[in-house]
CSV table of C-alpha atoms in Angstrom, one decimal:
chain,number,residue,atom,x,y,z
A,661,MET,CA,139.5,80.9,124.2
A,662,LYS,CA,136.1,80.1,125.2
A,663,ILE,CA,134.0,78.5,122.9
A,664,ILE,CA,130.1,79.1,122.7
A,665,GLU,CA,127.8,77.0,120.3
A,666,SER,CA,124.3,77.3,121.0
A,667,ALA,CA,122.3,81.0,121.3
A,668,LYS,CA,120.4,78.9,123.6
A,669,ASN,CA,123.7,79.2,125.9
A,670,ASP,CA,122.8,81.1,129.6
A,671,TRP,CA,125.6,83.6,128.9
A,672,ILE,CA,124.4,84.6,125.4
A,673,LYS,CA,121.0,84.8,127.1
A,674,GLN,CA,122.1,87.5,129.2
A,675,ILE,CA,123.9,89.4,126.6
A,676,LYS,CA,120.7,89.3,124.4
A,677,LYS,CA,119.0,91.2,127.2
A,678,LEU,CA,121.1,94.2,126.9
A,679,GLU,CA,118.9,95.1,123.8
A,680,LYS,CA,116.8,96.7,126.1
A,681,LYS,CA,117.2,99.7,127.7
A,682,LYS,CA,116.6,98.3,131.0
A,683,PHE,CA,119.5,95.9,131.2
A,684,ARG,CA,122.0,98.2,129.7
A,685,ASP,CA,121.4,100.3,132.4
A,686,LEU,CA,121.5,97.8,135.4
A,687,GLU,CA,125.1,96.4,133.4
A,688,ASN,CA,126.2,100.0,132.6
A,689,ARG,CA,127.7,97.7,128.9
A,690,TYR,CA,125.9,97.2,125.5
A,691,LEU,CA,127.0,95.5,121.8
A,692,ILE,CA,128.2,97.2,119.4
A,693,GLU,CA,128.4,95.2,115.8
A,694,GLY,CA,130.6,94.6,112.9
A,695,GLU,CA,134.7,95.4,112.4
A,696,HIS,CA,134.5,99.3,111.9
A,697,LEU,CA,132.8,100.1,114.9
A,698,VAL,CA,135.1,97.3,117.0
A,699,GLU,CA,138.2,98.6,115.2
A,700,GLU,CA,137.1,102.0,117.0
A,701,ALA,CA,136.5,100.9,120.2
A,702,LEU,CA,140.0,99.2,120.3
A,703,ASN,CA,141.3,102.6,118.8
A,704,TYR,CA,139.8,105.0,120.9
A,705,GLY,CA,140.3,103.3,124.4
A,706,GLY,CA,136.6,102.0,124.7
A,707,ASP,CA,135.9,99.6,127.7
A,708,ILE,CA,135.7,96.3,125.1
A,709,GLN,CA,135.0,93.8,127.9
A,710,PHE,CA,134.2,90.8,125.4
A,711,VAL,CA,134.7,90.1,121.6
A,712,LEU,CA,132.6,87.6,119.8
A,713,VAL,CA,133.5,86.2,117.1
A,714,THR,CA,132.9,83.2,114.5
A,715,GLU,CA,135.8,80.5,113.7
A,716,GLU,CA,135.8,81.0,110.4
A,717,SER,CA,136.5,84.6,110.5
A,718,LEU,CA,139.1,84.2,113.3
A,719,PRO,CA,142.2,84.8,110.4
A,720,SER,CA,141.0,87.9,109.2
A,721,TYR,CA,140.2,89.4,112.6
A,722,ALA,CA,143.8,88.4,113.8
A,723,TYR,CA,144.8,91.9,113.5
A,724,ILE,CA,142.0,93.1,116.3
A,725,LEU,CA,142.3,89.9,118.3
A,726,GLU,CA,145.9,90.0,119.2
A,727,LYS,CA,145.4,93.4,120.7
A,728,ILE,CA,143.0,91.7,123.0
A,729,GLU,CA,143.3,89.9,126.0
A,730,GLU,CA,143.0,86.0,125.9
A,731,ASP,CA,140.3,86.0,128.5
A,732,LYS,CA,138.1,88.7,126.6
A,733,LYS,CA,138.0,86.2,123.5
A,734,VAL,CA,134.7,84.5,122.5
A,735,GLN,CA,134.5,82.2,119.4
A,736,VAL,CA,130.7,81.9,118.8
A,737,THR,CA,128.4,80.6,115.9
A,738,TYR,CA,127.4,82.6,113.5
A,739,GLU,CA,123.7,81.6,114.6
A,740,VAL,CA,124.9,82.6,118.0
A,741,ILE,CA,125.8,86.4,116.2
A,742,LYS,CA,122.8,85.9,114.1
A,743,HIS,CA,120.6,85.7,117.3
A,744,LEU,CA,122.3,89.1,119.0
A,745,SER,CA,122.5,91.2,116.0
A,746,THR,CA,119.6,93.0,115.3
A,747,LEU,CA,120.4,93.3,111.9
A,748,PRO,CA,119.4,90.9,108.9
A,749,SER,CA,122.9,89.8,107.7
A,750,PRO,CA,125.4,90.5,110.9
A,751,GLN,CA,129.2,90.9,110.3
A,752,PRO,CA,130.4,87.9,112.3
A,753,ILE,CA,132.9,90.0,115.3
A,754,MET,CA,130.6,91.8,117.5
A,755,ALA,CA,132.2,93.4,121.0
A,756,ILE,CA,130.3,93.8,124.3
A,757,VAL,CA,131.1,97.2,125.8
A,758,GLY,CA,131.1,99.2,128.7
A,759,LYS,CA,129.5,102.6,128.5
A,760,GLU,CA,132.2,104.3,130.6
A,761,ASN,CA,135.1,105.2,128.4
A,762,LYS,CA,137.6,107.7,128.5
A,763,ILE,CA,137.7,110.5,125.9
A,764,ALA,CA,141.3,110.7,125.6
A,765,THR,CA,141.5,112.9,122.5
A,766,THR,CA,141.5,117.0,122.9
A,767,ARG,CA,138.3,118.1,121.1
A,768,VAL,CA,138.9,121.1,118.8
A,769,THR,CA,136.4,123.5,119.8
A,770,SER,CA,134.1,123.5,123.1
A,771,HIS,CA,130.6,123.9,121.1
A,772,VAL,CA,128.3,122.0,122.8
A,773,LEU,CA,125.1,119.9,121.1
A,774,LEU,CA,121.9,119.6,123.5
A,775,LEU,CA,119.5,117.4,122.3
A,776,ASP,CA,116.1,117.7,124.1
A,777,ASN,CA,113.5,115.1,123.2
A,778,VAL,CA,114.9,114.0,120.1
A,779,GLN,CA,112.6,110.9,119.9
A,780,ASP,CA,114.3,109.0,116.5
A,781,PRO,CA,117.1,107.0,117.5
A,782,GLY,CA,118.3,107.7,113.5
A,783,ASN,CA,118.2,111.3,114.1
A,784,VAL,CA,120.1,110.8,117.8
A,785,GLY,CA,123.0,108.9,115.9
A,786,THR,CA,123.5,111.2,113.2
A,787,MET,CA,123.6,114.3,115.0
A,788,ILE,CA,126.1,112.5,117.4
A,789,ARG,CA,128.4,111.2,114.1
A,790,THR,CA,128.0,115.1,113.2
A,791,ALA,CA,129.2,116.8,116.2
A,792,ASP,CA,131.9,114.7,116.5
A,793,ALA,CA,132.8,115.3,113.2
A,794,ALA,CA,132.1,119.2,113.3
A,795,GLY,CA,134.7,119.3,116.4
A,796,PHE,CA,132.2,119.9,119.1
A,797,SER,CA,133.4,118.9,122.5
A,798,LYS,CA,130.4,117.2,123.5
A,799,VAL,CA,126.7,116.5,123.3
A,800,VAL,CA,124.1,116.1,126.0
A,801,LEU,CA,121.4,114.1,126.0
A,802,GLY,CA,117.9,115.5,127.9
A,803,LYS,CA,114.8,113.9,128.9
A,804,GLY,CA,112.8,112.0,126.1
A,805,THR,CA,116.0,111.6,123.6
A,806,ALA,CA,116.5,107.9,122.6
A,807,ASP,CA,118.7,106.1,124.2
A,808,VAL,CA,122.5,106.8,123.2
A,809,TYR,CA,123.1,102.9,123.5
A,810,SER,CA,120.3,101.2,122.0
A,811,PRO,CA,121.1,99.3,118.7
A,812,LYS,CA,120.1,101.6,116.1
A,813,VAL,CA,121.9,104.3,117.8
A,814,VAL,CA,124.9,103.0,117.8
A,815,ARG,CA,124.2,102.4,114.2
A,816,SER,CA,124.2,105.5,113.1
A,817,MET,CA,127.0,106.8,116.1
A,818,GLN,CA,129.6,105.1,113.6
A,819,GLY,CA,131.9,105.0,116.5
A,820,SER,CA,131.4,108.8,117.5
A,821,GLN,CA,131.0,107.4,121.3
A,822,PHE,CA,134.3,107.1,121.6
A,823,HIS,CA,135.3,110.1,120.4
A,824,ILE,CA,132.9,112.5,121.7
A,825,LYS,CA,132.0,113.1,125.6
A,826,LEU,CA,128.5,112.0,125.8
A,827,GLU,CA,125.9,113.2,128.9
A,828,GLU,CA,122.4,112.3,129.4
A,829,THR,CA,121.0,114.1,132.1
A,830,GLU,CA,118.2,117.1,133.1
A,831,LEU,CA,119.2,120.1,130.4
A,832,ILE,CA,117.9,123.0,132.6
A,833,GLU,CA,120.9,122.1,134.9
A,834,THR,CA,123.1,121.6,131.9
A,835,ILE,CA,122.1,125.1,130.5
A,836,ALA,CA,122.2,126.5,134.0
A,837,GLY,CA,126.0,125.4,134.1
A,838,LEU,CA,127.0,126.8,130.6
A,839,ARG,CA,125.6,129.9,131.5
A,840,GLU,CA,128.0,130.1,135.3
A,841,GLU,CA,130.6,129.2,132.2
A,842,ALA,CA,129.7,132.1,130.2
A,843,TYR,CA,128.5,130.0,127.3
A,844,GLN,CA,126.1,131.8,124.8
A,845,ILE,CA,122.9,129.2,124.1
A,846,TYR,CA,120.9,129.3,121.1
A,847,GLY,CA,117.8,127.8,121.0
A,848,THR,CA,116.1,126.3,117.5
A,849,GLU,CA,112.8,127.9,116.9
A,850,LEU,CA,111.5,130.7,114.7
A,851,ASN,CA,109.3,133.5,116.4
A,852,GLU,CA,109.7,137.0,116.1
A,853,GLU,CA,113.1,137.5,118.2
A,854,ALA,CA,114.3,134.3,116.0
A,855,ILE,CA,118.1,135.1,113.9
A,856,SER,CA,119.5,133.2,111.0
A,857,PHE,CA,122.2,131.2,111.8
A,858,LYS,CA,124.6,132.6,109.8
A,859,ASP,CA,124.5,135.6,112.0
A,860,ILE,CA,126.0,133.8,115.2
A,861,GLU,CA,128.4,135.9,116.9
A,862,LYS,CA,131.6,133.6,116.6
A,863,SER,CA,133.0,132.8,119.5
A,864,GLU,CA,134.4,129.8,121.4
A,865,LYS,CA,132.1,129.1,123.9
A,866,ILE,CA,128.1,128.1,122.0
A,867,ALA,CA,126.1,125.7,123.1
A,868,ILE,CA,123.0,124.6,120.4
A,869,LEU,CA,120.0,123.3,121.6
A,870,MET,CA,118.0,121.1,119.0
A,871,GLY,CA,114.5,120.1,119.8
A,872,ASN,CA,112.1,116.9,119.1
A,873,GLU,CA,111.3,116.1,115.2
A,874,GLY,CA,107.2,117.3,115.9
A,875,GLN,CA,107.2,119.9,118.7
A,876,GLY,CA,110.7,121.2,118.9
A,877,VAL,CA,112.2,122.7,121.6
A,878,SER,CA,110.0,122.4,124.7
A,879,ALA,CA,108.9,125.7,126.2
A,880,ASP,CA,110.8,125.5,129.5
A,881,LEU,CA,114.3,125.3,128.1
A,882,LEU,CA,113.3,127.7,125.1
A,883,LYS,CA,113.1,130.2,128.2
A,884,GLU,CA,116.6,129.8,129.0
A,885,THR,CA,118.5,130.2,126.2
A,886,ASP,CA,120.1,133.4,124.6
A,887,GLN,CA,118.8,133.7,121.3
A,888,ASN,CA,116.8,131.9,119.0
A,889,ILE,CA,118.0,130.8,115.7
A,890,PHE,CA,116.4,129.8,112.5
A,891,ILE,CA,117.6,128.1,108.7
A,892,PRO,CA,115.9,130.5,106.1
A,893,MET,CA,114.4,128.2,103.7
A,894,LYS,CA,113.8,129.2,100.2
A,895,GLY,CA,111.4,126.5,98.9
A,896,HIS,CA,107.9,125.2,99.9
A,897,ALA,CA,109.1,122.8,103.0
A,898,GLU,CA,107.9,123.9,105.9
A,899,SER,CA,111.3,122.4,107.7
A,900,LEU,CA,114.3,120.6,107.7
A,901,ASN,CA,114.7,117.0,109.5
A,902,VAL,CA,116.2,118.0,112.8
A,903,ALA,CA,119.8,115.8,111.8
A,904,VAL,CA,120.5,117.8,109.1
A,905,ALA,CA,119.1,121.3,110.5
A,906,ALA,CA,121.7,120.7,112.8
A,907,GLY,CA,124.5,119.7,110.5
A,908,ILE,CA,124.0,123.1,108.9
A,909,VAL,CA,123.8,125.2,112.0
A,910,MET,CA,127.2,122.9,113.5
A,911,PHE,CA,129.2,123.5,110.6
A,912,SER,CA,128.5,127.3,109.9
A,913,LEU,CA,130.3,127.7,112.9
B,63,MET,CA,80.4,108.0,99.1
B,64,LYS,CA,82.0,104.2,98.6
B,65,ILE,CA,82.2,102.1,101.9
B,66,ILE,CA,84.5,99.6,102.5
B,67,GLU,CA,84.4,97.2,105.7
B,68,SER,CA,86.8,94.8,104.9
B,69,ALA,CA,90.5,94.3,104.2
B,70,LYS,CA,89.5,91.6,102.2
B,71,ASN,CA,88.2,93.5,99.3
B,72,ASP,CA,89.3,93.0,96.1
B,73,TRP,CA,90.0,96.8,95.5
B,74,ILE,CA,91.4,96.9,98.9
B,75,LYS,CA,93.7,94.1,97.9
B,76,GLN,CA,94.9,95.8,94.7
B,77,ILE,CA,95.8,99.0,97.1
B,78,LYS,CA,98.0,96.9,99.2
B,79,LYS,CA,100.0,95.6,96.4
B,80,LEU,CA,100.8,99.5,95.9
B,81,GLU,CA,103.8,98.9,98.7
B,82,LYS,CA,106.0,96.6,96.2
B,83,LYS,CA,107.5,98.9,93.6
B,84,LYS,CA,106.4,96.4,90.8
B,85,PHE,CA,103.0,97.7,91.2
B,86,ARG,CA,103.5,101.4,91.9
B,87,ASP,CA,105.0,101.2,88.4
B,88,LEU,CA,102.9,99.3,86.5
B,89,GLU,CA,99.9,101.4,88.2
B,90,ASN,CA,101.7,104.4,88.0
B,91,ARG,CA,100.4,105.6,91.5
B,92,TYR,CA,100.8,104.9,94.9
B,93,LEU,CA,99.9,105.9,98.2
B,94,ILE,CA,100.3,108.5,100.9
B,95,GLU,CA,99.3,108.6,104.8
B,96,GLY,CA,98.1,111.0,106.9
B,97,GLU,CA,96.5,114.3,107.2
B,98,HIS,CA,100.0,116.8,106.2
B,99,LEU,CA,100.5,115.0,102.9
B,100,VAL,CA,96.9,114.7,101.9
B,101,GLU,CA,96.5,118.0,102.6
B,102,GLU,CA,99.9,118.9,100.3
B,103,ALA,CA,98.3,116.9,97.4
B,104,LEU,CA,95.7,119.0,97.5
B,105,ASN,CA,97.5,122.1,98.4
B,106,TYR,CA,99.9,121.9,95.6
B,107,GLY,CA,97.9,120.1,92.8
B,108,GLY,CA,98.6,116.2,93.4
B,109,ASP,CA,97.0,114.0,91.1
B,110,ILE,CA,94.4,112.5,94.1
B,111,GLN,CA,92.4,109.5,92.7
B,112,PHE,CA,90.9,108.2,95.8
B,113,VAL,CA,90.8,109.7,99.7
B,114,LEU,CA,90.4,106.9,102.4
B,115,VAL,CA,89.1,107.9,105.6
B,116,THR,CA,87.0,106.2,108.4
B,117,GLU,CA,83.7,107.1,109.6
B,118,GLU,CA,84.8,108.3,113.2
B,119,SER,CA,87.1,110.8,111.3
B,120,LEU,CA,84.8,112.1,108.6
B,121,PRO,CA,84.4,115.3,111.2
B,122,SER,CA,87.7,116.1,111.3
B,123,TYR,CA,88.6,115.7,107.9
B,124,ALA,CA,86.0,117.5,106.2
B,125,TYR,CA,87.5,120.7,105.4
B,126,ILE,CA,89.7,118.3,103.2
B,127,LEU,CA,86.8,116.1,101.7
B,128,GLU,CA,84.6,118.8,100.8
B,129,LYS,CA,87.4,119.7,98.2
B,130,ILE,CA,87.1,116.4,96.6
B,131,GLU,CA,85.0,115.0,94.1
B,132,GLU,CA,82.6,112.4,95.4
B,133,ASP,CA,83.2,109.5,93.3
B,134,LYS,CA,87.0,109.9,95.2
B,135,LYS,CA,86.1,109.5,98.9
B,136,VAL,CA,85.9,106.1,100.3
B,137,GLN,CA,85.0,105.2,103.8
B,138,VAL,CA,86.8,102.5,105.5
B,139,THR,CA,87.0,100.5,108.5
B,140,TYR,CA,90.6,101.6,110.8
B,141,GLU,CA,91.2,97.6,110.2
B,142,VAL,CA,91.2,98.8,106.4
B,143,ILE,CA,93.5,101.5,106.9
B,144,LYS,CA,95.9,99.3,109.7
B,145,HIS,CA,95.9,96.8,106.7
B,146,LEU,CA,97.2,99.7,104.3
B,147,SER,CA,99.5,101.4,106.2
B,148,THR,CA,103.4,100.5,107.3
B,149,LEU,CA,103.0,102.3,110.4
B,150,PRO,CA,102.2,101.0,113.7
B,151,SER,CA,99.3,103.6,114.7
B,152,PRO,CA,98.4,105.4,111.0
B,153,GLN,CA,96.3,107.8,111.0
B,154,PRO,CA,92.4,107.6,109.9
B,155,ILE,CA,92.9,109.0,106.5
B,156,MET,CA,95.2,108.3,103.5
B,157,ALA,CA,95.2,108.9,99.6
B,158,ILE,CA,95.7,107.2,96.3
B,159,VAL,CA,97.9,109.9,93.9
B,160,GLY,CA,99.3,109.3,90.8
B,161,LYS,CA,103.0,109.4,90.2
B,162,GLU,CA,102.5,112.6,88.0
B,163,ASN,CA,102.3,115.6,89.3
B,164,LYS,CA,102.3,119.1,88.2
B,165,ILE,CA,104.8,121.4,90.0
B,166,ALA,CA,103.2,124.7,88.9
B,167,THR,CA,105.0,126.7,91.3
B,168,THR,CA,108.7,128.5,90.1
B,169,ARG,CA,111.4,127.7,92.4
B,170,VAL,CA,113.6,130.3,94.0
B,171,THR,CA,117.0,128.7,92.1
B,172,SER,CA,118.1,126.8,89.0
B,173,HIS,CA,120.0,124.1,91.7
B,174,VAL,CA,119.8,120.3,90.7
B,175,LEU,CA,120.6,117.7,93.4
B,176,LEU,CA,122.0,114.4,91.8
B,177,LEU,CA,121.3,111.1,93.6
B,178,ASP,CA,123.5,108.0,92.6
B,179,ASN,CA,123.0,104.8,93.7
B,180,VAL,CA,121.6,106.4,97.2
B,181,GLN,CA,120.2,102.9,99.1
B,182,ASP,CA,118.5,104.1,102.4
B,183,PRO,CA,114.9,105.6,101.9
B,184,GLY,CA,115.1,107.6,104.8
B,185,ASN,CA,118.5,109.7,103.6
B,186,VAL,CA,116.7,109.4,99.7
B,187,GLY,CA,113.4,111.2,101.1
B,188,THR,CA,115.2,113.8,103.3
B,189,MET,CA,117.9,114.6,100.7
B,190,ILE,CA,114.4,115.2,98.7
B,191,ARG,CA,113.2,117.8,101.9
B,192,THR,CA,116.3,119.2,102.3
B,193,ALA,CA,116.5,119.9,98.5
B,194,ASP,CA,113.2,121.4,98.6
B,195,ALA,CA,113.8,123.6,101.5
B,196,ALA,CA,117.1,125.1,99.9
B,197,GLY,CA,114.5,126.4,97.0
B,198,PHE,CA,116.7,123.7,94.5
B,199,SER,CA,114.7,123.2,91.4
B,200,LYS,CA,114.7,119.7,90.2
B,201,VAL,CA,116.0,116.0,92.1
B,202,VAL,CA,117.0,113.2,89.9
B,203,LEU,CA,117.3,110.1,90.8
B,204,GLY,CA,119.7,107.6,89.6
B,205,LYS,CA,120.7,104.1,89.4
B,206,GLY,CA,120.2,101.7,92.5
B,207,THR,CA,118.6,104.9,94.0
B,208,ALA,CA,115.9,103.7,96.9
B,209,ASP,CA,112.2,104.6,94.7
B,210,VAL,CA,110.9,107.5,95.6
B,211,TYR,CA,107.5,106.5,96.0
B,212,SER,CA,108.2,103.8,98.8
B,213,PRO,CA,106.3,104.3,101.8
B,214,LYS,CA,109.5,104.9,103.5
B,215,VAL,CA,110.7,107.6,101.1
B,216,VAL,CA,107.1,109.4,100.7
B,217,ARG,CA,107.4,109.2,104.8
B,218,SER,CA,110.5,111.7,104.8
B,219,MET,CA,109.9,113.5,101.6
B,220,GLN,CA,107.0,115.1,103.9
B,221,GLY,CA,104.9,115.7,100.6
B,222,SER,CA,108.1,117.7,99.1
B,223,GLN,CA,107.1,115.7,96.1
B,224,PHE,CA,104.6,118.0,95.6
B,225,HIS,CA,106.8,120.9,95.6
B,226,ILE,CA,110.0,120.1,93.6
B,227,LYS,CA,110.3,117.8,90.2
B,228,LEU,CA,111.6,114.9,90.9
B,229,GLU,CA,113.4,112.5,88.0
B,230,GLU,CA,114.2,108.8,87.4
B,231,THR,CA,116.9,108.4,85.0
B,232,GLU,CA,120.5,107.5,84.0
B,233,LEU,CA,122.3,110.4,85.5
B,234,ILE,CA,125.2,109.7,82.9
B,235,GLU,CA,122.7,111.4,80.6
B,236,THR,CA,121.2,113.9,83.2
B,237,ILE,CA,124.9,115.5,83.3
B,238,ALA,CA,125.7,115.4,79.9
B,239,GLY,CA,122.4,117.4,79.5
B,240,LEU,CA,123.3,119.7,82.1
B,241,ARG,CA,126.8,120.9,81.2
B,242,GLU,CA,124.9,121.6,77.5
B,243,GLU,CA,123.3,124.5,79.7
B,244,ALA,CA,126.6,125.5,81.0
B,245,TYR,CA,125.7,123.9,84.7
B,246,GLN,CA,128.9,123.6,86.6
B,247,ILE,CA,128.9,120.1,88.2
B,248,TYR,CA,130.4,119.0,91.7
B,249,GLY,CA,131.1,115.9,92.4
B,250,THR,CA,131.3,114.8,96.6
B,251,GLU,CA,134.6,112.8,96.5
B,252,LEU,CA,137.6,113.9,98.5
B,253,ASN,CA,140.8,113.6,96.3
B,254,GLU,CA,143.6,115.4,95.4
B,255,GLU,CA,142.0,118.0,93.3
B,256,ALA,CA,138.8,118.5,95.7
B,257,ILE,CA,137.7,121.8,97.0
B,258,SER,CA,136.0,122.8,100.4
B,259,PHE,CA,132.6,123.1,99.8
B,260,LYS,CA,132.7,126.8,100.8
B,261,ASP,CA,135.1,127.6,97.6
B,262,ILE,CA,132.3,126.7,95.5
B,263,GLU,CA,131.7,129.5,93.2
B,264,LYS,CA,128.2,131.1,94.0
B,265,SER,CA,125.9,130.7,90.3
B,266,GLU,CA,122.5,130.1,89.6
B,267,LYS,CA,123.8,127.1,87.5
B,268,ILE,CA,125.3,124.5,90.1
B,269,ALA,CA,124.4,121.0,90.5
B,270,ILE,CA,125.7,118.8,93.1
B,271,LEU,CA,126.2,114.8,93.1
B,272,MET,CA,125.8,112.9,96.1
B,273,GLY,CA,126.9,109.5,96.1
B,274,ASN,CA,126.2,105.9,97.9
B,275,GLU,CA,126.5,105.7,101.9
B,276,GLY,CA,129.1,103.3,101.6
B,277,GLN,CA,131.0,103.2,98.2
B,278,GLY,CA,130.4,107.4,97.7
B,279,VAL,CA,130.2,108.2,94.3
B,280,SER,CA,130.7,105.9,91.3
B,281,ALA,CA,133.4,106.3,89.2
B,282,ASP,CA,132.2,106.5,85.7
B,283,LEU,CA,130.2,109.1,87.1
B,284,LEU,CA,132.9,111.0,88.9
B,285,LYS,CA,134.8,111.6,85.8
B,286,GLU,CA,131.8,113.8,84.2
B,287,THR,CA,131.8,115.9,87.1
B,288,ASP,CA,133.6,119.7,86.6
B,289,GLN,CA,135.3,119.6,89.9
B,290,ASN,CA,134.8,117.7,93.4
B,291,ILE,CA,134.3,119.2,96.6
B,292,PHE,CA,134.4,118.0,100.8
B,293,ILE,CA,133.4,119.0,103.8
B,294,PRO,CA,136.4,119.6,105.9
B,295,MET,CA,135.8,117.8,109.2
B,296,LYS,CA,137.4,119.1,112.4
B,297,GLY,CA,136.5,115.7,114.6
B,298,HIS,CA,137.7,112.0,114.5
B,299,ALA,CA,134.2,111.0,112.2
B,300,GLU,CA,135.3,109.9,109.2
B,301,SER,CA,132.3,111.1,107.3
B,302,LEU,CA,129.1,112.3,107.9
B,303,ASN,CA,125.5,110.8,106.8
B,304,VAL,CA,125.2,111.5,103.1
B,305,ALA,CA,121.9,113.5,103.8
B,306,VAL,CA,123.7,115.6,106.4
B,307,ALA,CA,126.4,116.4,104.3
B,308,ALA,CA,123.9,117.1,101.1
B,309,GLY,CA,122.1,119.5,103.4
B,310,ILE,CA,125.3,121.7,104.9
B,311,VAL,CA,126.1,121.9,100.7
B,312,MET,CA,123.1,122.4,99.5
B,313,PHE,CA,122.3,125.3,102.4
B,314,SER,CA,125.8,127.0,101.4
B,315,LEU,CA,124.9,127.9,98.0
């Protein structure tokens, strides 16, 4: 096993750069932190390139490490872990994984979640996790949406990137493609013709389009939807958090 | 109108301390930021003690300021606003409001949300906002739950503290009180006897108990519930974000 003891090591400096989108895109890989995520990557066919672990925790993670090829294991100091982590008290295990991973499992539904310009990384991660739990087949991240491999999105996804297909692309094209496949596209905006989410006609091919936290779905995409839906509210709050709204709609299908 | 130009002013130093729970509890007041929250406080009977606003923005906020008594208005520099704010680019208006405020409006339902040891301020604020939107009558925050008047909770509540009753207390006593009023208490934990949230018997008196992000509801409180509920999941995610789960359950009632 390789041993790296200093955060100033050249390779560690390279890894540290993965905090930035530019470098993640360039190298096509990103960092995951903690036992749970490394396990998820292992169990669901994630492309694990390296596992970094401290000497003290080798015994506790032996059950993970025995499934990792020798030249992919790197023993580091906790100082190195802390240097690479974006958390105040990181777990002593992390991994570098490729963005591409095969989603082997068959999904329960064909439903698709589309995210237009959702900026908060916590919201993006939470919505992917919820789409996974609801059995959706895919999440498509459009323009302006937080980068799916940023540390905060990765943290709130809790490993769902290994279960559900994720795409980053132009939503206008995705919607055109879905329409050809006979999908019903539901936008989320309260307007005169909007219907309650409870009245969505159940079907195998449903796409839900969620928008920006402040401005909602952009006008040019709303034009492309088949129907707009809203969540009837009984209280005085003017709106719901976008991730909560998405959860309510996805679990109603 | 009073004018304060320096962040080193003694009174501003006192206000700055409201970032800490200790001082908020001592002075029984807290800070709200931005036009939307100040408006909400004004429209829903919040106890506005002071409004701080920059000279440049006096005209834009004239419609708010004309409803505020003269000795409650303080003109400050943007430097002072930035010093008091926890945001990188704060809006040039904020207010100091008392914790006590009369919730004048009648709520649509008698439902109650109970939060046990929910630690993330964003989750706590989002759940209060969602309970408000769902027409719940009250949110009770138990031991270990993030302080409702902390900057992050205040930000994610988006003014719901002016619409819905909030209590901080021992949940064990709250549950006993609710039971005397013939409430059905639903815990959220997956166990042998748990039922799907869809099978909750509709009634006017329902209390939903949500727990900690990692550990769930504490064992001593789960014992006190009438029934445990869970959200059936079709995908591979092991759990939902607690605020999303709460939203799905609250909007199903």
